[in-house]
Short mmCIF file of C-alpha atoms (C1' of nucleotides) in Angstrom, two decimals:
data_model
loop_
_atom_site.label_atom_id
_atom_site.label_comp_id
_atom_site.label_asym_id
_atom_site.label_seq_id
_atom_site.Cartn_x
_atom_site.Cartn_y
_atom_site.Cartn_z
CA MET O 1 -5.56 -24.93 -25.23
CA LEU O 2 -2.72 -25.80 -27.53
CA LEU O 3 -2.29 -28.82 -29.71
CA ASP O 4 0.97 -30.68 -29.74
CA GLY O 5 0.47 -31.89 -33.28
CA THR O 6 0.51 -35.53 -32.36
CA GLY O 7 -2.86 -36.20 -30.87
CA SER O 8 -4.92 -33.68 -29.08
CA ARG O 9 -2.99 -33.00 -25.97
CA PRO O 10 -3.42 -29.58 -24.41
CA VAL O 11 0.13 -28.51 -23.84
CA GLY O 12 1.06 -26.40 -20.87
CA LEU O 13 3.62 -23.84 -21.90
CA GLY O 14 5.65 -24.99 -18.95
CA GLU O 15 6.78 -27.83 -21.17
CA LEU O 16 8.19 -25.40 -23.66
CA PRO O 17 11.71 -24.20 -23.06
CA SER O 18 11.16 -20.46 -22.96
CA PRO O 19 8.66 -17.66 -23.21
CA VAL O 20 9.96 -17.00 -26.70
CA ASN O 21 8.89 -20.42 -27.91
CA ALA O 22 5.63 -20.03 -26.05
CA VAL O 23 4.98 -16.92 -28.08
CA ASP O 24 5.74 -18.81 -31.29
CA ALA O 25 3.34 -21.55 -30.29
CA LYS O 26 0.56 -19.03 -29.77
CA ALA O 27 1.33 -17.51 -33.12
CA LEU O 28 0.84 -20.91 -34.75
CA VAL O 29 -2.57 -21.25 -33.15
CA ARG O 30 -3.51 -17.77 -34.34
CA GLN O 31 -2.46 -18.65 -37.87
CA ALA O 32 -4.49 -21.83 -37.77
CA LEU O 33 -7.54 -19.93 -36.59
CA TRP O 34 -7.12 -17.21 -39.20
CA ALA O 35 -6.73 -19.80 -41.90
CA GLY O 36 -10.05 -21.29 -40.88
CA ARG O 37 -8.46 -24.46 -39.61
CA GLY O 38 -8.87 -25.66 -36.06
CA LEU O 39 -12.36 -24.22 -35.91
CA GLU O 40 -14.14 -27.56 -36.12
CA ALA O 41 -14.30 -29.10 -32.69
CA GLY O 42 -12.26 -32.26 -32.78
CA ASP O 43 -12.82 -35.22 -30.55
CA ASP O 44 -10.23 -35.61 -27.85
CA PRO O 45 -9.80 -38.88 -25.94
CA LEU O 46 -8.07 -37.09 -23.07
CA LEU O 47 -11.08 -34.81 -22.61
CA MET O 48 -13.40 -37.83 -22.73
CA ALA O 49 -11.39 -39.69 -20.11
CA TYR O 50 -11.01 -36.61 -17.90
CA VAL O 51 -14.77 -36.01 -17.73
CA GLU O 52 -15.29 -39.59 -16.58
CA ASP O 53 -12.37 -39.54 -14.14
CA THR O 54 -10.64 -36.26 -13.34
CA ARG O 55 -7.49 -38.13 -12.31
CA VAL O 56 -6.75 -38.69 -16.01
CA THR O 57 -4.93 -35.43 -16.68
CA THR O 58 -2.11 -36.33 -19.09
CA PRO O 59 -1.59 -38.49 -22.18
CA GLU O 60 0.66 -40.71 -20.06
CA LYS O 61 -2.16 -41.44 -17.63
CA LEU O 62 -4.65 -41.77 -20.48
CA ALA O 63 -2.52 -44.43 -22.16
CA GLU O 64 -1.87 -46.23 -18.90
CA ARG O 65 -5.51 -46.26 -17.81
CA HIS O 66 -7.24 -46.94 -21.13
CA ALA O 67 -4.69 -48.81 -23.22
CA ARG O 68 -2.48 -50.37 -20.53
CA ALA O 69 0.39 -48.95 -22.51
CA ALA O 70 3.01 -46.25 -22.26
CA TRP O 71 2.47 -42.98 -24.13
CA PRO O 72 4.75 -43.41 -27.17
CA ALA O 73 7.58 -41.03 -27.97
CA ALA O 74 7.08 -41.06 -31.74
CA ALA O 75 4.48 -38.77 -33.29
CA ALA O 76 3.08 -41.44 -35.62
CA GLU O 77 2.55 -43.88 -32.77
CA ARG O 78 0.91 -41.17 -30.69
CA ALA O 79 -1.49 -40.45 -33.53
CA ALA O 80 -2.32 -44.13 -33.92
CA LEU O 81 -2.90 -44.64 -30.21
CA THR O 82 -5.02 -41.48 -30.04
CA ARG O 83 -7.21 -42.76 -32.87
CA ALA O 84 -7.61 -46.16 -31.20
CA LEU O 85 -8.48 -44.57 -27.87
CA LEU O 86 -11.10 -42.36 -29.51
CA GLY O 87 -13.02 -45.42 -30.59
CA THR O 88 -12.97 -47.30 -27.31
CA LEU O 89 -13.67 -44.26 -25.15
CA ARG O 90 -16.50 -42.98 -27.31
CA ALA O 91 -18.22 -46.36 -27.07
CA GLY O 92 -17.81 -46.63 -23.33
CA MET O 93 -18.95 -43.24 -22.09
CA ARG O 94 -21.77 -42.90 -19.59
CA PRO O 95 -24.71 -40.86 -20.96
CA ALA O 96 -24.24 -37.99 -18.46
CA SER O 97 -20.54 -37.58 -19.12
CA ARG O 98 -21.10 -37.97 -22.87
CA ARG O 99 -23.43 -34.96 -22.74
CA LEU O 100 -20.96 -32.98 -20.64
CA TYR O 101 -18.24 -33.83 -23.12
CA GLU O 102 -20.21 -33.09 -26.28
CA GLU O 103 -22.06 -30.02 -25.07
CA VAL O 104 -19.41 -28.44 -22.87
CA GLU O 105 -15.84 -29.70 -22.92
CA ARG O 106 -15.41 -30.41 -26.64
CA PRO O 107 -16.78 -27.07 -27.89
CA LEU O 108 -15.04 -25.29 -25.01
CA ALA O 109 -11.64 -26.36 -26.35
CA THR O 110 -12.21 -24.19 -29.42
CA VAL O 111 -13.38 -21.26 -27.31
CA LEU O 112 -10.26 -21.55 -25.16
CA ALA O 113 -8.04 -21.60 -28.24
CA HIS O 114 -9.61 -18.31 -29.34
CA MET O 115 -9.16 -16.78 -25.90
CA GLU O 116 -5.51 -17.79 -25.75
CA ALA O 117 -4.79 -16.56 -29.24
CA THR O 118 -6.55 -13.24 -28.61
CA GLY O 119 -4.83 -12.45 -25.33
CA ILE O 120 -5.42 -9.34 -23.21
CA ARG O 121 -3.75 -5.96 -23.55
CA PHE O 122 -1.28 -5.21 -20.79
CA ASP O 123 0.10 -1.71 -20.24
CA VAL O 124 3.69 -2.19 -19.13
CA GLU O 125 4.38 1.56 -18.91
CA GLN O 126 1.58 2.11 -16.45
CA LEU O 127 3.11 -0.37 -14.05
CA ALA O 128 6.66 0.97 -14.13
CA GLY O 129 5.89 3.65 -11.55
CA LEU O 130 4.41 1.18 -9.09
CA THR O 131 7.29 -1.25 -9.60
CA GLY O 132 9.89 1.43 -8.82
CA GLN O 133 7.91 2.60 -5.82
CA LEU O 134 7.68 -0.91 -4.36
CA ARG O 135 11.35 -1.63 -5.05
CA ARG O 136 12.36 1.52 -3.15
CA ARG O 137 10.08 0.61 -0.27
CA LEU O 138 11.55 -2.92 -0.19
CA ALA O 139 15.06 -1.45 0.06
CA GLU O 140 13.90 0.78 2.92
CA LEU O 141 12.38 -2.17 4.71
CA GLU O 142 15.52 -4.25 4.28
CA ALA O 143 17.64 -1.46 5.75
CA ALA O 144 15.27 -0.99 8.67
CA ILE O 145 15.14 -4.73 9.34
CA GLN O 146 18.91 -4.97 9.14
CA GLU O 147 19.15 -2.10 11.62
CA LEU O 148 16.83 -3.78 14.10
CA VAL O 149 18.40 -7.21 13.79
CA GLY O 150 21.95 -5.89 13.84
CA ARG O 151 23.34 -8.25 11.20
CA PRO O 152 22.85 -9.30 7.58
CA PHE O 153 19.60 -11.13 7.20
CA LYS O 154 17.73 -12.58 4.21
CA VAL O 155 14.07 -11.77 4.74
CA SER O 156 12.98 -14.16 2.00
CA SER O 157 14.45 -17.15 3.81
CA ARG O 158 11.84 -18.67 6.08
CA ASP O 159 14.56 -20.77 7.76
CA GLN O 160 16.58 -17.69 8.74
CA LEU O 161 13.40 -15.99 9.83
CA GLU O 162 12.46 -18.98 11.98
CA ALA O 163 15.83 -18.86 13.76
CA LEU O 164 15.62 -15.10 14.28
CA LEU O 165 12.09 -15.00 15.66
CA PHE O 166 12.03 -18.06 17.86
CA ASP O 167 15.69 -18.61 18.85
CA GLU O 168 17.25 -15.12 18.96
CA LEU O 169 14.23 -13.00 19.86
CA GLY O 170 12.53 -15.66 21.95
CA LEU O 171 9.08 -15.14 20.44
CA ALA O 172 6.52 -17.89 20.86
CA PRO O 173 6.00 -20.21 17.86
CA SER O 174 2.36 -21.03 17.12
CA ARG O 175 2.35 -24.12 14.95
CA GLN O 176 4.50 -26.48 12.92
CA THR O 177 4.81 -26.90 9.18
CA ALA O 178 3.08 -29.90 7.70
CA LEU O 179 5.90 -32.11 6.43
CA THR O 180 9.08 -31.22 8.28
CA ASN O 181 7.77 -30.00 11.64
CA LYS O 182 9.57 -26.70 11.43
CA ARG O 183 8.13 -23.76 13.35
CA SER O 184 5.86 -21.95 10.92
CA THR O 185 6.58 -18.37 9.91
CA ASP O 186 3.52 -17.88 7.73
CA ASN O 187 1.29 -14.84 7.58
CA GLU O 188 -1.03 -16.08 10.30
CA THR O 189 1.84 -16.67 12.71
CA LEU O 190 3.47 -13.34 11.96
CA SER O 191 0.21 -11.44 12.29
CA ALA O 192 -0.28 -12.88 15.75
CA LEU O 193 3.24 -11.67 16.67
CA ARG O 194 2.79 -8.23 15.11
CA ASP O 195 3.08 -6.41 18.43
CA ALA O 196 5.61 -8.75 20.00
CA HIS O 197 8.64 -7.12 18.32
CA PRO O 198 9.04 -4.06 16.07
CA VAL O 199 10.69 -6.13 13.32
CA VAL O 200 7.59 -8.28 12.73
CA PRO O 201 5.39 -5.68 10.97
CA LEU O 202 8.35 -4.77 8.76
CA ILE O 203 8.76 -8.41 7.76
CA LEU O 204 5.04 -8.70 7.02
CA GLU O 205 5.14 -5.69 4.75
CA HIS O 206 8.29 -7.00 3.08
CA ARG O 207 6.61 -10.35 2.43
CA GLU O 208 3.62 -8.72 0.80
CA LEU O 209 5.59 -6.36 -1.43
CA ALA O 210 8.21 -8.94 -2.42
CA LYS O 211 5.39 -11.23 -3.49
CA LEU O 212 3.89 -8.54 -5.70
CA VAL O 213 7.19 -7.60 -7.32
CA GLY O 214 8.49 -11.13 -7.75
CA THR O 215 5.29 -12.81 -8.93
CA TYR O 216 3.56 -10.07 -10.93
CA LEU O 217 5.39 -6.81 -11.53
CA GLU O 218 8.63 -8.29 -12.84
CA PRO O 219 7.46 -11.41 -14.71
CA LEU O 220 4.28 -10.15 -16.40
CA PRO O 221 5.98 -7.60 -18.70
CA ARG O 222 8.25 -10.40 -19.96
CA TRP O 223 5.19 -12.42 -21.01
CA VAL O 224 3.85 -9.67 -23.28
CA ASN O 225 3.91 -10.91 -26.88
CA PRO O 226 5.90 -8.36 -28.89
CA GLN O 227 3.73 -8.97 -31.96
CA THR O 228 0.41 -8.39 -30.25
CA GLY O 229 1.41 -6.33 -27.24
CA ARG O 230 -0.83 -8.62 -25.24
CA LEU O 231 -0.62 -11.34 -22.61
CA HIS O 232 -1.54 -14.82 -23.86
CA THR O 233 -2.16 -17.28 -21.06
CA THR O 234 -2.68 -21.02 -21.53
CA PHE O 235 -5.80 -22.65 -20.16
CA ASP O 236 -5.30 -26.24 -19.05
CA GLN O 237 -8.61 -28.02 -19.52
CA THR O 238 -7.62 -31.35 -17.98
CA ASN O 239 -5.78 -30.59 -14.79
CA ALA O 240 -8.00 -29.73 -11.83
CA ALA O 241 -9.54 -32.53 -9.77
CA THR O 242 -12.85 -30.65 -9.60
CA GLY O 243 -13.22 -29.80 -13.29
CA ARG O 244 -12.02 -26.23 -13.03
CA LEU O 245 -9.77 -24.66 -15.63
CA ALA O 246 -6.22 -23.75 -14.71
CA SER O 247 -4.34 -20.78 -16.17
CA LEU O 248 -0.60 -20.86 -16.60
CA ASN O 249 2.39 -19.18 -18.24
CA PRO O 250 1.38 -16.70 -17.05
CA ASN O 251 -1.34 -17.52 -14.55
CA LEU O 252 -4.01 -14.85 -15.06
CA GLN O 253 -6.38 -16.39 -12.53
CA ASN O 254 -4.51 -15.07 -9.50
CA ILE O 255 -3.95 -11.40 -10.28
CA PRO O 256 -4.19 -9.45 -6.98
CA ILE O 257 -7.43 -7.74 -5.96
CA ARG O 258 -7.80 -8.18 -2.22
CA THR O 259 -5.15 -5.82 -0.85
CA GLU O 260 -4.64 -2.14 -1.54
CA ALA O 261 -1.00 -2.65 -2.47
CA GLY O 262 -1.81 -5.29 -5.09
CA ARG O 263 -5.03 -3.99 -6.63
CA PRO O 264 -3.40 -1.40 -8.92
CA ILE O 265 -1.86 -4.27 -10.91
CA ARG O 266 -5.34 -4.91 -12.34
CA GLY O 267 -5.23 -1.40 -13.76
CA ALA O 268 -2.58 -2.53 -16.24
CA PHE O 269 -4.99 -5.02 -17.84
CA CYS O 270 -6.87 -2.81 -20.27
CA ALA O 271 -9.04 -2.74 -23.35
CA ALA O 272 -7.77 -2.08 -26.88
CA GLU O 273 -8.46 1.32 -28.50
CA GLY O 274 -12.15 1.66 -29.19
CA TYR O 275 -13.04 -1.12 -26.76
CA ARG O 276 -13.96 -1.49 -23.11
CA LEU O 277 -13.50 -4.42 -20.76
CA VAL O 278 -16.71 -5.96 -19.50
CA SER O 279 -16.52 -8.14 -16.40
CA ALA O 280 -19.36 -10.44 -15.37
CA ASP O 281 -19.11 -12.51 -12.23
CA TYR O 282 -21.48 -14.81 -10.38
CA SER O 283 -22.40 -13.62 -6.88
CA GLN O 284 -21.83 -16.27 -4.21
CA ILE O 285 -22.27 -19.04 -6.74
CA GLU O 286 -20.78 -21.80 -4.59
CA LEU O 287 -23.14 -21.11 -1.70
CA ARG O 288 -26.06 -20.97 -4.14
CA ILE O 289 -25.09 -24.35 -5.52
CA LEU O 290 -24.75 -25.64 -1.98
CA ALA O 291 -28.23 -24.29 -1.29
CA HIS O 292 -29.49 -26.14 -4.36
CA LEU O 293 -27.73 -29.42 -3.56
CA SER O 294 -28.71 -29.40 0.11
CA GLY O 295 -32.15 -27.91 -0.34
CA ASP O 296 -31.58 -26.17 2.97
CA PRO O 297 -34.76 -24.11 3.48
CA THR O 298 -33.13 -21.19 5.30
CA LEU O 299 -30.37 -20.87 2.75
CA VAL O 300 -32.76 -21.24 -0.18
CA ARG O 301 -35.11 -18.65 1.27
CA ALA O 302 -32.28 -16.19 1.94
CA PHE O 303 -31.14 -16.39 -1.67
CA ALA O 304 -34.70 -16.19 -2.99
CA LEU O 305 -35.13 -12.95 -1.04
CA GLY O 306 -31.87 -11.60 -2.42
CA GLU O 307 -30.10 -11.31 0.91
CA ASP O 308 -26.32 -11.07 1.28
CA ILE O 309 -25.32 -14.27 3.05
CA HIS O 310 -21.77 -13.21 3.89
CA ARG O 311 -23.04 -9.97 5.37
CA ILE O 312 -25.58 -11.82 7.51
CA THR O 313 -22.91 -14.16 8.84
CA ALA O 314 -20.53 -11.25 9.45
CA ALA O 315 -23.15 -9.40 11.46
CA ARG O 316 -23.81 -12.49 13.57
CA VAL O 317 -20.17 -13.22 14.26
CA ALA O 318 -19.45 -9.66 15.30
CA GLY O 319 -22.81 -9.17 16.97
CA ILE O 320 -23.50 -5.97 15.06
CA ALA O 321 -26.08 -4.59 12.65
CA LEU O 322 -26.04 -5.53 8.96
CA GLU O 323 -25.23 -1.94 7.98
CA ALA O 324 -22.22 -1.81 10.30
CA VAL O 325 -20.37 -4.66 8.55
CA THR O 326 -17.06 -3.50 7.07
CA ARG O 327 -15.31 -4.74 3.93
CA GLU O 328 -12.81 -6.74 6.02
CA GLN O 329 -15.50 -8.24 8.25
CA ARG O 330 -17.49 -9.37 5.25
CA SER O 331 -14.39 -10.92 3.73
CA GLN O 332 -13.77 -12.84 6.96
CA ALA O 333 -17.38 -13.99 7.01
CA LYS O 334 -16.93 -15.29 3.49
CA THR O 335 -14.11 -17.48 4.81
CA ILE O 336 -16.39 -18.76 7.55
CA ASN O 337 -19.33 -19.50 5.27
CA TYR O 338 -17.28 -21.43 2.77
CA GLY O 339 -14.98 -22.93 5.38
CA LEU O 340 -17.70 -24.34 7.60
CA SER O 341 -19.48 -25.83 4.62
CA TYR O 342 -16.36 -27.69 3.58
CA GLY O 343 -15.22 -29.02 6.94
CA LEU O 344 -13.46 -26.19 8.74
CA SER O 345 -12.95 -27.30 12.35
CA ALA O 346 -13.48 -25.35 15.54
CA VAL O 347 -9.71 -25.02 15.89
CA GLY O 348 -9.37 -23.69 12.38
CA LEU O 349 -12.24 -21.27 12.84
CA ALA O 350 -10.76 -20.01 16.12
CA GLU O 351 -7.41 -19.42 14.44
CA ARG O 352 -8.96 -17.45 11.60
CA THR O 353 -11.32 -15.29 13.62
CA GLY O 354 -9.68 -14.81 17.01
CA MET O 355 -12.56 -16.57 18.76
CA SER O 356 -11.69 -18.93 21.55
CA ARG O 357 -12.12 -22.61 20.77
CA GLY O 358 -15.20 -22.73 22.95
CA GLU O 359 -16.74 -19.78 21.12
CA ALA O 360 -15.87 -21.34 17.79
CA SER O 361 -17.48 -24.66 18.78
CA ARG O 362 -20.64 -22.89 19.85
CA PHE O 363 -20.66 -20.83 16.69
CA ILE O 364 -20.37 -23.92 14.51
CA LYS O 365 -23.16 -25.60 16.46
CA ARG O 366 -25.37 -22.53 15.97
CA TYR O 367 -24.39 -22.33 12.31
CA PHE O 368 -25.51 -25.89 11.58
CA GLU O 369 -28.67 -25.44 13.64
CA GLU O 370 -29.38 -22.47 11.42
CA TYR O 371 -28.62 -24.50 8.27
CA PRO O 372 -29.59 -28.13 8.99
CA GLY O 373 -29.69 -28.95 5.28
CA ILE O 374 -25.96 -28.28 4.99
CA GLU O 375 -25.21 -30.72 7.76
CA ALA O 376 -27.34 -33.35 6.03
CA TYR O 377 -25.63 -32.69 2.69
CA VAL O 378 -22.23 -33.14 4.30
CA ARG O 379 -23.26 -36.41 5.93
CA GLU O 380 -24.89 -37.82 2.80
CA THR O 381 -22.06 -36.82 0.46
CA LYS O 382 -19.49 -38.53 2.67
CA ARG O 383 -21.66 -41.65 2.84
CA LEU O 384 -22.04 -41.85 -0.94
CA CYS O 385 -18.34 -41.29 -1.48
CA LYS O 386 -17.41 -44.05 0.98
CA GLU O 387 -19.85 -46.39 -0.75
CA HIS O 388 -18.82 -45.72 -4.37
CA GLY O 389 -15.32 -44.35 -4.04
CA TYR O 390 -16.18 -41.24 -6.04
CA VAL O 391 -18.36 -38.12 -6.08
CA GLU O 392 -19.99 -36.38 -9.04
CA ASP O 393 -21.09 -32.85 -9.85
CA LEU O 394 -24.56 -31.90 -11.17
CA PHE O 395 -23.57 -32.85 -14.71
CA GLY O 396 -21.95 -36.20 -13.99
CA ARG O 397 -18.34 -35.09 -13.88
CA ARG O 398 -16.68 -37.64 -11.63
CA ARG O 399 -13.86 -37.41 -9.11
CA TYR O 400 -12.54 -40.60 -7.55
CA ILE O 401 -11.32 -40.26 -3.96
CA PRO O 402 -9.90 -43.60 -2.78
CA ASP O 403 -8.51 -41.97 0.39
CA ILE O 404 -12.09 -41.69 1.63
CA ASN O 405 -11.63 -45.10 3.28
CA ALA O 406 -8.02 -44.58 4.38
CA PRO O 407 -7.12 -45.94 7.83
CA GLY O 408 -5.27 -42.75 8.82
CA ALA O 409 -7.66 -40.18 10.23
CA ALA O 410 -5.84 -37.12 8.90
CA ILE O 411 -5.76 -38.44 5.35
CA ARG O 412 -9.35 -39.60 5.59
CA VAL O 413 -10.64 -36.26 6.90
CA ARG O 414 -8.86 -34.48 4.10
CA ALA O 415 -10.52 -36.82 1.59
CA GLU O 416 -13.92 -36.27 3.19
CA ASN O 417 -13.54 -32.52 2.86
CA ALA O 418 -12.52 -32.89 -0.76
CA ALA O 419 -15.60 -35.06 -1.35
CA ILE O 420 -17.88 -32.44 0.20
CA ASN O 421 -16.32 -29.67 -1.87
CA MET O 422 -16.09 -31.28 -5.33
CA PRO O 423 -19.81 -31.41 -6.26
CA VAL O 424 -20.08 -27.72 -5.44
CA GLN O 425 -16.87 -26.49 -7.05
CA GLY O 426 -17.37 -28.86 -9.97
CA ALA O 427 -20.90 -27.65 -10.65
CA CYS O 428 -19.62 -24.08 -10.58
CA ALA O 429 -16.94 -24.98 -13.12
CA SER O 430 -19.39 -26.81 -15.38
CA ILE O 431 -21.92 -23.97 -15.22
CA ILE O 432 -19.51 -21.22 -16.23
CA LYS O 433 -18.00 -23.45 -18.94
CA LYS O 434 -21.48 -23.99 -20.35
CA ALA O 435 -22.07 -20.24 -20.28
CA MET O 436 -18.81 -19.67 -22.16
CA VAL O 437 -19.80 -22.10 -24.91
CA GLU O 438 -23.28 -20.56 -25.22
CA ALA O 439 -22.14 -16.94 -25.12
CA PHE O 440 -19.18 -17.27 -27.45
CA PRO O 441 -20.92 -17.18 -30.86
CA ALA O 442 -23.18 -14.31 -29.80
CA LEU O 443 -20.20 -12.36 -28.48
CA CYS O 444 -18.47 -12.81 -31.83
CA GLU O 445 -21.59 -11.52 -33.58
CA LEU O 446 -21.37 -8.35 -31.48
CA GLY O 447 -17.71 -7.89 -32.38
CA ALA O 448 -16.71 -8.71 -28.79
CA ARG O 449 -13.97 -11.08 -27.63
CA LEU O 450 -13.98 -13.41 -24.69
CA LEU O 451 -10.59 -12.94 -23.00
CA LEU O 452 -10.45 -14.52 -19.55
CA GLN O 453 -12.23 -16.88 -17.22
CA VAL O 454 -11.46 -16.67 -13.50
CA HIS O 455 -13.61 -19.46 -12.02
CA ASP O 456 -16.72 -17.36 -11.41
CA GLU O 457 -15.92 -14.41 -13.68
CA LEU O 458 -15.73 -13.78 -17.40
CA VAL O 459 -13.78 -10.88 -18.90
CA VAL O 460 -14.78 -9.66 -22.34
CA GLU O 461 -13.42 -6.95 -24.63
CA ALA O 462 -16.40 -5.15 -26.18
CA PRO O 463 -16.60 -2.40 -28.81
CA GLU O 464 -17.33 0.89 -27.01
CA ASP O 465 -20.78 1.21 -28.57
CA ARG O 466 -21.74 -2.39 -27.72
CA VAL O 467 -20.90 -2.41 -24.03
CA GLU O 468 -24.50 -2.46 -22.82
CA GLU O 469 -25.51 -5.21 -25.27
CA VAL O 470 -22.53 -7.34 -24.29
CA GLY O 471 -23.26 -6.88 -20.58
CA ALA O 472 -26.89 -7.86 -21.09
CA LEU O 473 -25.88 -10.89 -23.15
CA LEU O 474 -23.46 -12.09 -20.50
CA ARG O 475 -26.00 -11.63 -17.72
CA LYS O 476 -28.71 -13.47 -19.64
CA THR O 477 -26.48 -16.35 -20.68
CA MET O 478 -24.76 -16.81 -17.33
CA THR O 479 -27.96 -16.70 -15.27
CA GLY O 480 -29.94 -18.87 -17.67
CA VAL O 481 -27.48 -21.67 -18.22
CA VAL O 482 -29.08 -23.96 -15.63
CA GLU O 483 -32.24 -23.96 -13.53
CA LEU O 484 -31.55 -24.31 -9.80
CA ALA O 485 -33.65 -24.09 -6.64
CA VAL O 486 -32.18 -20.62 -6.14
CA PRO O 487 -31.63 -17.84 -8.66
CA LEU O 488 -28.16 -17.26 -10.09
CA GLU O 489 -27.09 -13.64 -9.93
CA VAL O 490 -24.45 -11.96 -12.04
CA GLU O 491 -22.72 -8.65 -11.42
CA VAL O 492 -21.68 -6.81 -14.55
CA GLY O 493 -19.24 -3.93 -14.72
CA HIS O 494 -17.22 -2.22 -17.42
CA GLY O 495 -14.29 0.13 -17.75
CA LYS O 496 -11.12 0.92 -19.59
CA THR O 497 -9.24 -1.43 -17.24
CA TRP O 498 -9.94 -4.67 -15.42
CA LEU O 499 -9.70 -2.75 -12.15
CA GLU O 500 -12.51 -0.39 -13.19
CA ALA O 501 -14.61 -3.16 -14.67
CA HIS O 502 -14.44 -5.49 -11.68
CA GLY O 503 -15.72 -3.88 -8.50
CA GLY O 504 -13.82 -0.69 -9.23
"C1'" DT M 1 24.76 -27.93 -11.60
"C1'" DA M 2 20.01 -29.37 -12.32
"C1'" DG M 3 15.84 -31.08 -10.77
"C1'" DA M 4 12.79 -32.06 -6.86
"C1'" DT M 5 10.81 -30.68 -2.50
"C1'" DT M 6 9.07 -27.41 0.74
"C1'" DA M 7 6.94 -23.25 2.49
"C1'" DC M 8 4.58 -19.56 1.35
"C1'" DG M 9 0.98 -16.61 -0.71
"C1'" DG M 10 -1.69 -14.69 -4.92
"C1'" DG M 11 -6.61 -15.85 -6.81
"C1'" DG M 12 -11.45 -18.39 -6.75
"C1'" DC X 1 -3.09 -36.38 15.56
"C1'" DA X 2 -4.92 -32.88 12.65
"C1'" DC X 3 -8.43 -30.80 11.05
"C1'" DG X 4 -11.91 -25.95 4.71
"C1'" DC X 5 -11.42 -27.02 -0.87
"C1'" DC X 6 -9.25 -26.01 -5.79
"C1'" DC X 7 -5.29 -24.07 -8.41
"C1'" DC X 8 -0.03 -21.74 -9.99
"C1'" DG X 9 4.54 -19.23 -9.29
"C1'" DT X 10 8.51 -17.92 -6.56
"C1'" DA X 11 12.40 -18.58 -3.57
"C1'" DA X 12 15.09 -21.24 -0.61
"C1'" DT X 13 16.78 -25.48 0.28
"C1'" DC X 14 17.63 -30.31 -0.34
"C1'" DT X 15 19.22 -34.22 -3.18
"C1'" DA X 16 21.26 -36.68 -6.89
#
DNA sequence: TAGATTACGGGG
DNA sequence: CACGCCCCGTAATCTA
């Protein structure tokens, strides 16, 4: 969180003209923290308004909604309006959202400022080898693709790819893009066509590697602050409709982990000399919250017994023993578990798993017979949202969804799915935020530094001789932050790098 | 030429 | 008809 000096607006670095200025802005925050200023949590009308209505994400919307005015251009007027809004908002807050604001969001702003100012060490040298390797492979792929196609061809252009695959090569398109009805060339489509023509697997590999080079390997080194040698992200506290944080400039909440080609990038995120990275992440927290909210007996019992839900689903889908479930199968089951809970259709399930539509329909029927509480939760949440026009998470964070009563079915279904999802995702966000606020002072006492939050994971830099204490503290704080019908479980790991610390 | 839109794919 | 949700960044392409 950064202050713009005129009110209390968290400023995304995207509004700043260049990474260089972004670095300067971070330096100012560091100076303020070192000087002992900025440590007292200040009230923030935008945070107050956001908790009560997550659509209020900017000062412009704050002014429009709560002062029926435009957000002024002049700093003095901004300050005056901010002060006026503080008074009216403070007086009008609901008790639940007041607690969420005072106990979570307001103190969290200070924690986030520390995290941003601290940054995380990033070893540029270590990545140079991988970058060169992927660049050479990309050149190989381009040559091979060129050879097969017989003419110059820009692999990164989905329009050119569409023409090549479906017009020249006569392959069968699967589905259309959402807004312009073009024939889709996305990963799902290409994977289905993998064996239809030898160029397709080459294009798939090119896509994956180009993504890694263009999104991570080339930009990240440029974001390293020359003064600190570290990456300083910005956390936007008032952006997500569900109450989650967002990370930007650079985004450190989407660093690759799922594929072999991308995972090594996490190895460049490392601890300072004399420190180790400690990673603590909630296991299956969204499903546990769903179990709590729905009270589904089967789900609650499974979690109480410490069973692996994704593994169980994977075994059922594949019709195999629990022990025979592979990493990929479990990952697919994860998609099914979360997808079905949030409205995934039979068609969507069939597309993602290779089942026929009939099989998918039967599977969904079985799934909801197995978990009747989930079905009831879905029905009841939609009903409440249609009645009130909003949904809330466990702590009273509110998301308005006016589309819930839209006449168009597609728009309405989308709104219904969002309504089902928000109380779960929002509770998850509130819970880990609360854990951050509670753990932060104790971490400081141990000489440790909170560095990153990735939705269900915290990353901490701990002195080498305090690793065990820090791990225990994180586990205790994260599991104890709220009492649910099911236990919360936390996996803790540590290592010299993020890769080692998190499931490495 | 610059900004907006679109498709795509990385994470949870 | 279409049909998991929440984000952010990149590249190509469109539009002013």
